Each structure stands twice: as structure tokens, then as C-alpha cells.
CSV table of N, CA, C and O in Angstrom, one decimal:
chain,number,residue,atom,x,y,z
A,1,ARG,N,-24.0,-22.7,-43.8
A,1,ARG,CA,-23.5,-24.1,-43.0
A,1,ARG,C,-24.1,-25.4,-43.6
A,1,ARG,O,-24.9,-25.2,-44.3
A,2,SER,N,-23.0,-26.5,-43.7
A,2,SER,CA,-23.5,-27.6,-44.1
A,2,SER,C,-23.9,-28.5,-43.1
A,2,SER,O,-23.0,-28.7,-42.0
A,3,PHE,N,-24.6,-29.5,-43.4
A,3,PHE,CA,-24.9,-30.6,-42.3
A,3,PHE,C,-25.1,-32.1,-43.0
A,3,PHE,O,-25.7,-32.0,-44.2
A,4,SER,N,-24.6,-32.9,-42.3
A,4,SER,CA,-24.8,-34.2,-42.9
A,4,SER,C,-25.1,-35.3,-41.6
A,4,SER,O,-25.2,-35.0,-40.6
A,5,GLY,N,-26.0,-36.3,-42.2
A,5,GLY,CA,-26.4,-37.4,-41.2
A,5,GLY,C,-27.5,-38.2,-42.0
A,5,GLY,O,-27.2,-38.6,-43.4
A,6,VAL,N,-28.4,-38.6,-41.8
A,6,VAL,CA,-29.3,-39.6,-42.2
A,6,VAL,C,-30.6,-38.6,-42.8
A,6,VAL,O,-31.1,-37.4,-41.8
A,7,ASP,N,-31.0,-39.1,-43.7
A,7,ASP,CA,-32.1,-38.4,-44.3
A,7,ASP,C,-33.3,-38.7,-43.2
A,7,ASP,O,-33.6,-40.1,-43.1
A,8,LEU,N,-34.1,-37.7,-42.6
A,8,LEU,CA,-35.2,-38.2,-41.9
A,8,LEU,C,-36.2,-39.0,-42.4
A,8,LEU,O,-36.7,-40.0,-41.6
A,9,LEU,N,-36.5,-39.0,-43.6
A,9,LEU,CA,-37.8,-39.6,-44.1
A,9,LEU,C,-37.2,-41.0,-44.3
A,9,LEU,O,-38.1,-41.9,-44.2
A,10,THR,N,-36.1,-41.0,-44.8
A,10,THR,CA,-35.4,-42.6,-44.8
A,10,THR,C,-35.3,-43.2,-43.5
A,10,THR,O,-35.9,-44.4,-43.3
A,11,LEU,N,-35.1,-42.5,-42.2
A,11,LEU,CA,-34.9,-43.0,-41.1
A,11,LEU,C,-36.3,-43.8,-40.6
A,11,LEU,O,-36.3,-44.9,-40.0
A,12,LEU,N,-37.1,-42.7,-40.8
A,12,LEU,CA,-38.4,-43.1,-40.4
A,12,LEU,C,-39.1,-44.4,-41.1
A,12,LEU,O,-39.7,-44.9,-40.5
A,13,GLU,N,-38.8,-44.5,-42.5
A,13,GLU,CA,-39.2,-45.6,-43.1
A,13,GLU,C,-38.6,-46.9,-42.8
A,13,GLU,O,-39.3,-48.0,-42.4
A,14,GLU,N,-37.2,-46.8,-42.3
A,14,GLU,CA,-36.6,-47.8,-41.8
A,14,GLU,C,-37.0,-48.3,-40.4
A,14,GLU,O,-37.1,-49.5,-40.2
A,15,VAL,N,-37.3,-47.5,-39.9
A,15,VAL,CA,-38.0,-47.9,-38.3
A,15,VAL,C,-39.5,-48.1,-38.4
A,15,VAL,O,-40.0,-49.0,-37.3
A,16,GLY,N,-39.9,-48.3,-39.7
A,16,GLY,CA,-41.4,-49.0,-39.5
A,16,GLY,C,-42.4,-48.0,-39.6
A,16,GLY,O,-43.8,-48.1,-39.1
A,17,ALA,N,-42.2,-46.7,-39.5
A,17,ALA,CA,-43.1,-45.5,-39.3
A,17,ALA,C,-44.5,-45.9,-40.4
A,17,ALA,O,-44.1,-46.0,-41.5
A,18,PRO,N,-45.4,-45.5,-40.2
A,18,PRO,CA,-46.7,-45.8,-40.9
A,18,PRO,C,-46.6,-44.5,-42.0
A,18,PRO,O,-46.0,-43.4,-41.9
A,19,GLU,N,-46.7,-45.1,-43.5
A,19,GLU,CA,-46.5,-44.0,-44.6
A,19,GLU,C,-47.3,-42.9,-44.5
A,19,GLU,O,-47.0,-41.9,-45.3
A,20,ASP,N,-48.4,-43.4,-44.1
A,20,ASP,CA,-49.6,-42.2,-44.0
A,20,ASP,C,-49.4,-41.2,-42.8
A,20,ASP,O,-50.3,-40.3,-42.3
A,21,PHE,N,-48.1,-41.0,-42.0
A,21,PHE,CA,-48.2,-40.3,-40.7
A,21,PHE,C,-48.3,-38.6,-41.3
A,21,PHE,O,-48.0,-38.4,-42.5
A,22,SER,N,-48.6,-37.7,-40.4
A,22,SER,CA,-49.0,-36.3,-40.7
A,22,SER,C,-48.1,-35.5,-40.0
A,22,SER,O,-47.6,-34.6,-40.7
A,23,THR,N,-47.4,-35.8,-38.9
A,23,THR,CA,-46.7,-35.0,-38.0
A,23,THR,C,-45.3,-35.9,-37.5
A,23,THR,O,-45.8,-37.2,-37.1
A,24,ILE,N,-44.3,-35.1,-37.0
A,24,ILE,CA,-43.6,-35.9,-35.6
A,24,ILE,C,-43.7,-34.8,-34.7
A,24,ILE,O,-43.6,-33.7,-34.6
A,25,THR,N,-43.3,-35.3,-33.6
A,25,THR,CA,-42.8,-34.5,-32.3
A,25,THR,C,-41.3,-34.5,-31.9
A,25,THR,O,-41.4,-35.9,-31.6
A,26,ALA,N,-40.8,-33.4,-32.2
A,26,ALA,CA,-39.1,-34.0,-31.8
A,26,ALA,C,-39.2,-33.2,-30.6
A,26,ALA,O,-39.5,-32.3,-30.0
A,27,ILE,N,-38.2,-34.1,-29.5
A,27,ILE,CA,-38.0,-33.7,-28.4
A,27,ILE,C,-36.4,-33.7,-28.0
A,27,ILE,O,-35.8,-34.3,-28.4
A,28,ALA,N,-36.1,-32.6,-27.6
A,28,ALA,CA,-34.7,-32.2,-27.1
A,28,ALA,C,-34.2,-32.8,-25.7
A,28,ALA,O,-35.2,-32.8,-24.9
A,29,ALA,N,-33.1,-32.7,-25.2
A,29,ALA,CA,-32.6,-33.1,-23.9
A,29,ALA,C,-33.3,-32.2,-23.0
A,29,ALA,O,-33.5,-32.6,-21.8
A,30,ASP,N,-33.7,-30.7,-23.3
A,30,ASP,CA,-33.8,-29.9,-22.3
A,30,ASP,C,-35.5,-30.1,-22.1
A,30,ASP,O,-36.0,-29.3,-21.2
A,31,GLY,N,-36.2,-30.8,-22.8
A,31,GLY,CA,-37.4,-31.3,-22.7
A,31,GLY,C,-38.3,-30.1,-23.7
A,31,GLY,O,-39.7,-30.5,-23.6
A,32,TYR,N,-37.4,-29.2,-24.6
A,32,TYR,CA,-38.3,-28.6,-25.5
A,32,TYR,C,-38.9,-29.7,-26.7
A,32,TYR,O,-38.1,-30.5,-27.0
A,33,ALA,N,-40.0,-29.4,-27.0
A,33,ALA,CA,-40.5,-30.2,-28.2
A,33,ALA,C,-41.4,-29.5,-29.3
A,33,ALA,O,-42.0,-28.3,-28.6
A,34,ILE,N,-41.4,-30.1,-30.3
A,34,ILE,CA,-42.0,-29.1,-31.3
A,34,ILE,C,-42.6,-30.3,-32.3
A,34,ILE,O,-42.2,-31.2,-32.8
A,35,VAL,N,-43.7,-29.9,-32.7
A,35,VAL,CA,-44.5,-30.7,-33.9
A,35,VAL,C,-44.1,-30.1,-35.4
A,35,VAL,O,-44.1,-29.0,-35.6
A,36,ILE,N,-43.8,-31.1,-36.0
A,36,ILE,CA,-43.1,-30.8,-37.4
A,36,ILE,C,-43.9,-31.5,-38.3
A,36,ILE,O,-44.1,-32.6,-38.4
A,37,SER,N,-44.6,-30.7,-39.5
A,37,SER,CA,-45.4,-31.3,-40.3
A,37,SER,C,-44.7,-31.8,-41.3
A,37,SER,O,-43.4,-31.8,-41.5
A,38,ARG,N,-45.3,-32.8,-41.9
A,38,ARG,CA,-44.8,-33.5,-43.0
A,38,ARG,C,-44.2,-32.8,-44.2
A,38,ARG,O,-43.0,-33.0,-44.7
A,39,ASP,N,-44.9,-31.6,-44.4
A,39,ASP,CA,-44.5,-30.9,-45.5
A,39,ASP,C,-43.3,-29.9,-45.2
A,39,ASP,O,-42.3,-29.5,-45.9
A,40,GLU,N,-42.8,-29.7,-43.8
A,40,GLU,CA,-41.9,-29.1,-43.3
A,40,GLU,C,-40.5,-29.9,-43.5
A,40,GLU,O,-39.5,-29.6,-43.4
A,41,MET,N,-40.9,-31.5,-43.8
A,41,MET,CA,-39.5,-32.1,-43.4
A,41,MET,C,-38.8,-32.5,-44.8
A,41,MET,O,-37.9,-33.2,-44.8
A,42,VAL,N,-39.2,-31.8,-45.9
A,42,VAL,CA,-38.4,-31.8,-47.3
A,42,VAL,C,-37.1,-31.9,-46.8
A,42,VAL,O,-36.6,-30.6,-46.2
A,43,ASN,N,-36.3,-32.6,-47.3
A,43,ASN,CA,-34.7,-32.4,-47.1
A,43,ASN,C,-34.3,-32.6,-45.8
A,43,ASN,O,-33.3,-32.3,-45.2
A,44,GLY,N,-35.2,-33.2,-44.8
A,44,GLY,CA,-35.0,-33.0,-43.4
A,44,GLY,C,-33.6,-34.1,-43.1
A,44,GLY,O,-33.8,-35.0,-44.0
A,45,ILE,N,-32.9,-33.6,-42.2
A,45,ILE,CA,-31.8,-34.6,-41.7
A,45,ILE,C,-31.6,-34.7,-40.5
A,45,ILE,O,-31.8,-33.7,-39.7
A,46,VAL,N,-31.1,-35.8,-40.0
A,46,VAL,CA,-30.7,-36.2,-38.7
A,46,VAL,C,-29.4,-36.0,-38.3
A,46,VAL,O,-28.7,-36.9,-38.8
A,47,ALA,N,-28.9,-34.8,-38.1
A,47,ALA,CA,-27.6,-34.3,-38.6
A,47,ALA,C,-26.6,-34.8,-37.2
A,47,ALA,O,-27.0,-34.6,-36.2
A,48,ILE,N,-25.3,-35.3,-37.8
A,48,ILE,CA,-24.6,-35.6,-36.7
A,48,ILE,C,-23.3,-34.7,-37.0
A,48,ILE,O,-22.3,-34.9,-36.1
A,49,LYS,N,-23.2,-34.2,-38.1
A,49,LYS,CA,-22.3,-33.3,-38.6
A,49,LYS,C,-22.3,-32.2,-39.0
A,49,LYS,O,-23.4,-32.0,-39.7
A,50,GLN,N,-21.6,-31.1,-39.0
A,50,GLN,CA,-21.8,-29.8,-39.3
A,50,GLN,C,-20.7,-29.4,-39.7
A,50,GLN,O,-19.3,-29.3,-39.4
A,51,GLY,N,-20.4,-28.9,-41.1
A,51,GLY,CA,-19.1,-28.5,-41.8
A,51,GLY,C,-18.2,-29.4,-41.8
A,51,GLY,O,-16.9,-29.2,-41.7
A,52,GLY,N,-18.4,-30.9,-42.2
A,52,GLY,CA,-17.8,-32.1,-42.1
A,52,GLY,C,-17.2,-32.6,-40.9
A,52,GLY,O,-16.5,-33.5,-40.8
A,53,GLU,N,-17.5,-31.8,-39.6
A,53,GLU,CA,-16.9,-32.2,-38.2
A,53,GLU,C,-18.2,-32.7,-37.3
A,53,GLU,O,-19.4,-32.2,-37.7
A,54,TRP,N,-17.9,-33.2,-36.5
A,54,TRP,CA,-18.9,-33.8,-35.4
A,54,TRP,C,-19.7,-32.7,-34.9
A,54,TRP,O,-18.7,-31.7,-34.4
A,55,ILE,N,-21.1,-32.6,-34.8
A,55,ILE,CA,-21.6,-31.4,-34.2
A,55,ILE,C,-21.1,-31.2,-32.5
A,55,ILE,O,-21.0,-30.5,-32.2
A,56,VAL,N,-21.1,-32.5,-31.9
A,56,VAL,CA,-20.8,-32.2,-30.5
A,56,VAL,C,-19.3,-31.6,-30.4
A,56,VAL,O,-19.1,-31.2,-29.3
A,57,ASP,N,-18.5,-31.7,-31.5
A,57,ASP,CA,-17.0,-31.1,-31.3
A,57,ASP,C,-17.1,-29.8,-31.7
A,57,ASP,O,-16.5,-28.8,-31.1
A,58,VAL,N,-17.7,-29.2,-32.6
A,58,VAL,CA,-17.9,-28.0,-33.0
A,58,VAL,C,-18.9,-27.0,-32.4
A,58,VAL,O,-18.7,-25.7,-32.3
A,59,ASP,N,-20.0,-27.7,-31.9
A,59,ASP,CA,-21.1,-26.8,-31.4
A,59,ASP,C,-21.8,-27.8,-30.2
A,59,ASP,O,-22.9,-27.8,-30.4
A,60,PRO,N,-20.9,-27.9,-29.5
A,60,PRO,CA,-21.7,-29.1,-27.8
A,60,PRO,C,-22.7,-28.5,-27.6
A,60,PRO,O,-23.7,-29.6,-27.2
A,61,ASP,N,-23.5,-27.4,-27.5
A,61,ASP,CA,-24.6,-27.0,-26.9
A,61,ASP,C,-25.5,-27.7,-27.9
A,61,ASP,O,-26.9,-27.6,-27.7
A,62,ALA,N,-25.3,-27.6,-29.2
A,62,ALA,CA,-26.3,-28.5,-30.2
A,62,ALA,C,-26.3,-29.6,-30.5
A,62,ALA,O,-27.0,-30.2,-31.3
A,63,GLY,N,-25.6,-30.4,-30.1
A,63,GLY,CA,-25.2,-31.8,-30.5
A,63,GLY,C,-25.4,-32.8,-29.3
A,63,GLY,O,-25.6,-32.4,-28.1
A,64,PRO,N,-25.2,-34.1,-29.5
A,64,PRO,CA,-24.6,-34.7,-30.6
A,64,PRO,C,-25.7,-34.9,-31.7
A,64,PRO,O,-25.0,-34.9,-33.0
A,65,ILE,N,-26.8,-35.1,-31.7
A,65,ILE,CA,-28.2,-35.0,-32.8
A,65,ILE,C,-28.6,-33.6,-32.8
A,65,ILE,O,-29.1,-33.6,-31.9
A,66,ARG,N,-28.9,-33.5,-34.1
A,66,ARG,CA,-29.5,-32.1,-34.2
A,66,ARG,C,-30.8,-32.4,-35.7
A,66,ARG,O,-30.4,-32.9,-36.5
A,67,LEU,N,-31.8,-32.1,-35.4
A,67,LEU,CA,-32.7,-32.0,-36.8
A,67,LEU,C,-33.0,-30.6,-37.5
A,67,LEU,O,-32.8,-29.6,-36.8
A,68,VAL,N,-32.2,-30.8,-38.7
A,68,VAL,CA,-32.2,-29.8,-39.8
A,68,VAL,C,-33.1,-30.0,-40.8
A,68,VAL,O,-33.0,-31.0,-41.5
A,69,PHE,N,-33.8,-28.8,-40.9
A,69,PHE,CA,-34.7,-28.8,-42.2
A,69,PHE,C,-34.4,-27.6,-42.8
A,69,PHE,O,-34.8,-26.2,-42.7
A,70,PRO,N,-33.6,-27.6,-44.1
A,70,PRO,CA,-33.1,-26.9,-45.0
A,70,PRO,C,-34.1,-25.7,-45.4
A,70,PRO,O,-33.5,-24.8,-45.6
A,71,SER,N,-35.3,-26.3,-45.8
A,71,SER,CA,-36.3,-25.3,-46.2
A,71,SER,C,-37.1,-24.7,-45.5
A,71,SER,O,-38.0,-24.0,-45.7
A,72,THR,N,-36.9,-24.8,-43.9
A,72,THR,CA,-37.4,-23.9,-43.0
A,72,THR,C,-36.5,-23.1,-42.1
A,72,THR,O,-35.6,-23.4,-42.1
A,73,PRO,N,-37.3,-22.1,-41.4
A,73,PRO,CA,-36.5,-21.2,-40.6
A,73,PRO,C,-35.7,-22.1,-39.7
A,73,PRO,O,-36.3,-23.2,-39.2
A,74,ALA,N,-34.4,-21.7,-39.1
A,74,ALA,CA,-33.6,-22.2,-38.0
A,74,ALA,C,-34.4,-22.3,-36.6
A,74,ALA,O,-33.9,-23.3,-36.2
A,75,ASN,N,-35.4,-21.8,-36.6
A,75,ASN,CA,-36.2,-21.8,-35.4
A,75,ASN,C,-36.8,-23.0,-35.2
A,75,ASN,O,-37.7,-23.3,-34.2
A,76,ARG,N,-37.1,-23.7,-36.5
A,76,ARG,CA,-37.9,-25.0,-36.3
A,76,ARG,C,-37.0,-26.0,-36.5
A,76,ARG,O,-37.6,-27.4,-36.4
A,77,TRP,N,-35.9,-25.9,-36.3
A,77,TRP,CA,-34.6,-26.9,-36.0
A,77,TRP,C,-34.8,-27.4,-34.6
A,77,TRP,O,-35.1,-26.7,-33.5
A,78,VAL,N,-34.2,-28.5,-34.4
A,78,VAL,CA,-34.2,-29.1,-32.9
A,78,VAL,C,-32.7,-29.6,-32.4
A,78,VAL,O,-32.1,-30.3,-33.2
A,79,PHE,N,-32.3,-28.9,-31.6
A,79,PHE,CA,-30.8,-29.2,-31.0
A,79,PHE,C,-30.9,-30.6,-30.0
A,79,PHE,O,-32.1,-30.6,-29.4
A,80,LYS,N,-30.1,-31.2,-29.6
A,80,LYS,CA,-29.9,-32.5,-28.7
A,80,LYS,C,-30.9,-33.3,-28.7
A,80,LYS,O,-31.8,-33.5,-27.9
A,81,VAL,N,-31.4,-33.9,-29.9
A,81,VAL,CA,-32.6,-34.6,-30.1
A,81,VAL,C,-32.5,-35.9,-29.4
A,81,VAL,O,-31.3,-36.5,-29.1
A,82,THR,N,-33.6,-36.2,-28.4
A,82,THR,CA,-33.7,-37.4,-27.7
A,82,THR,C,-34.5,-38.2,-28.3
A,82,THR,O,-34.6,-39.5,-28.0
A,83,GLU,N,-35.7,-37.6,-28.6
A,83,GLU,CA,-36.6,-38.6,-29.2
A,83,GLU,C,-37.6,-38.0,-30.2
A,83,GLU,O,-37.7,-36.7,-30.4
A,84,ILE,N,-37.9,-38.9,-31.2
A,84,ILE,CA,-38.8,-38.7,-32.1
A,84,ILE,C,-40.1,-39.3,-32.2
A,84,ILE,O,-40.2,-40.5,-32.2
A,85,ILE,N,-41.3,-38.7,-32.0
A,85,ILE,CA,-42.7,-39.7,-32.0
A,85,ILE,C,-43.1,-39.2,-33.3
A,85,ILE,O,-43.4,-38.3,-33.7
A,86,VAL,N,-43.7,-40.5,-33.7
A,86,VAL,CA,-44.4,-40.3,-35.1
A,86,VAL,C,-46.1,-40.2,-34.9
A,86,VAL,O,-46.7,-40.7,-33.9
A,87,ASN,N,-46.6,-39.1,-35.3
A,87,ASN,CA,-48.3,-38.9,-35.0
A,87,ASN,C,-48.6,-39.2,-36.6
A,87,ASN,O,-48.6,-38.8,-37.5
A,88,GLN,N,-49.8,-39.9,-36.2
A,88,GLN,CA,-50.7,-40.1,-37.1
A,88,GLN,C,-51.7,-38.9,-37.9
A,88,GLN,O,-52.0,-38.1,-37.0
């Protein structure tokens, strides 16, 4: 599968996250939360499209926003992201 969206580290930089943060906590609409280390964020994407189509259209249970980390197992990805907390 291919995903497209915004590079996670670029987004965090744009919103003023501290450069030396160690982890983020990603929270999903259903309350699921996971702590993700900076090392896991390599090539991380705040994805809004899957296979060139809006995630909300092709996989409504996983969208509209999904955190995808291509170099980690899919069980570390987060569907329906509602909040990202930057941890020092």
C-alpha cells in the first residue's frame, strides 16, 4: 500500500515542537493511545490518502487521518488520529 500526506517531522517542526523531543503520544478517536519514539518516526507520514485516494473514502474505519510509519510494523500505526502530544 502507498500513503501520502504530510511528513510527521516536518509538521512537528512547523508547529514549533522542541527539536530535542524524545517521543510523541498519538491518540485515536476511540481513545487508543500509543507512545512512539523518535527512532520509530523515520519517514513517518500524517496520511490522508491511501493509493492516491482519500483514506476516508477507501477505508472509512481508518481515516480521515492516519499515522503511518513505513519502517515499523503496522500495529504501531494509528487510525483516526485526533491528537498528537509531543513529549520531552
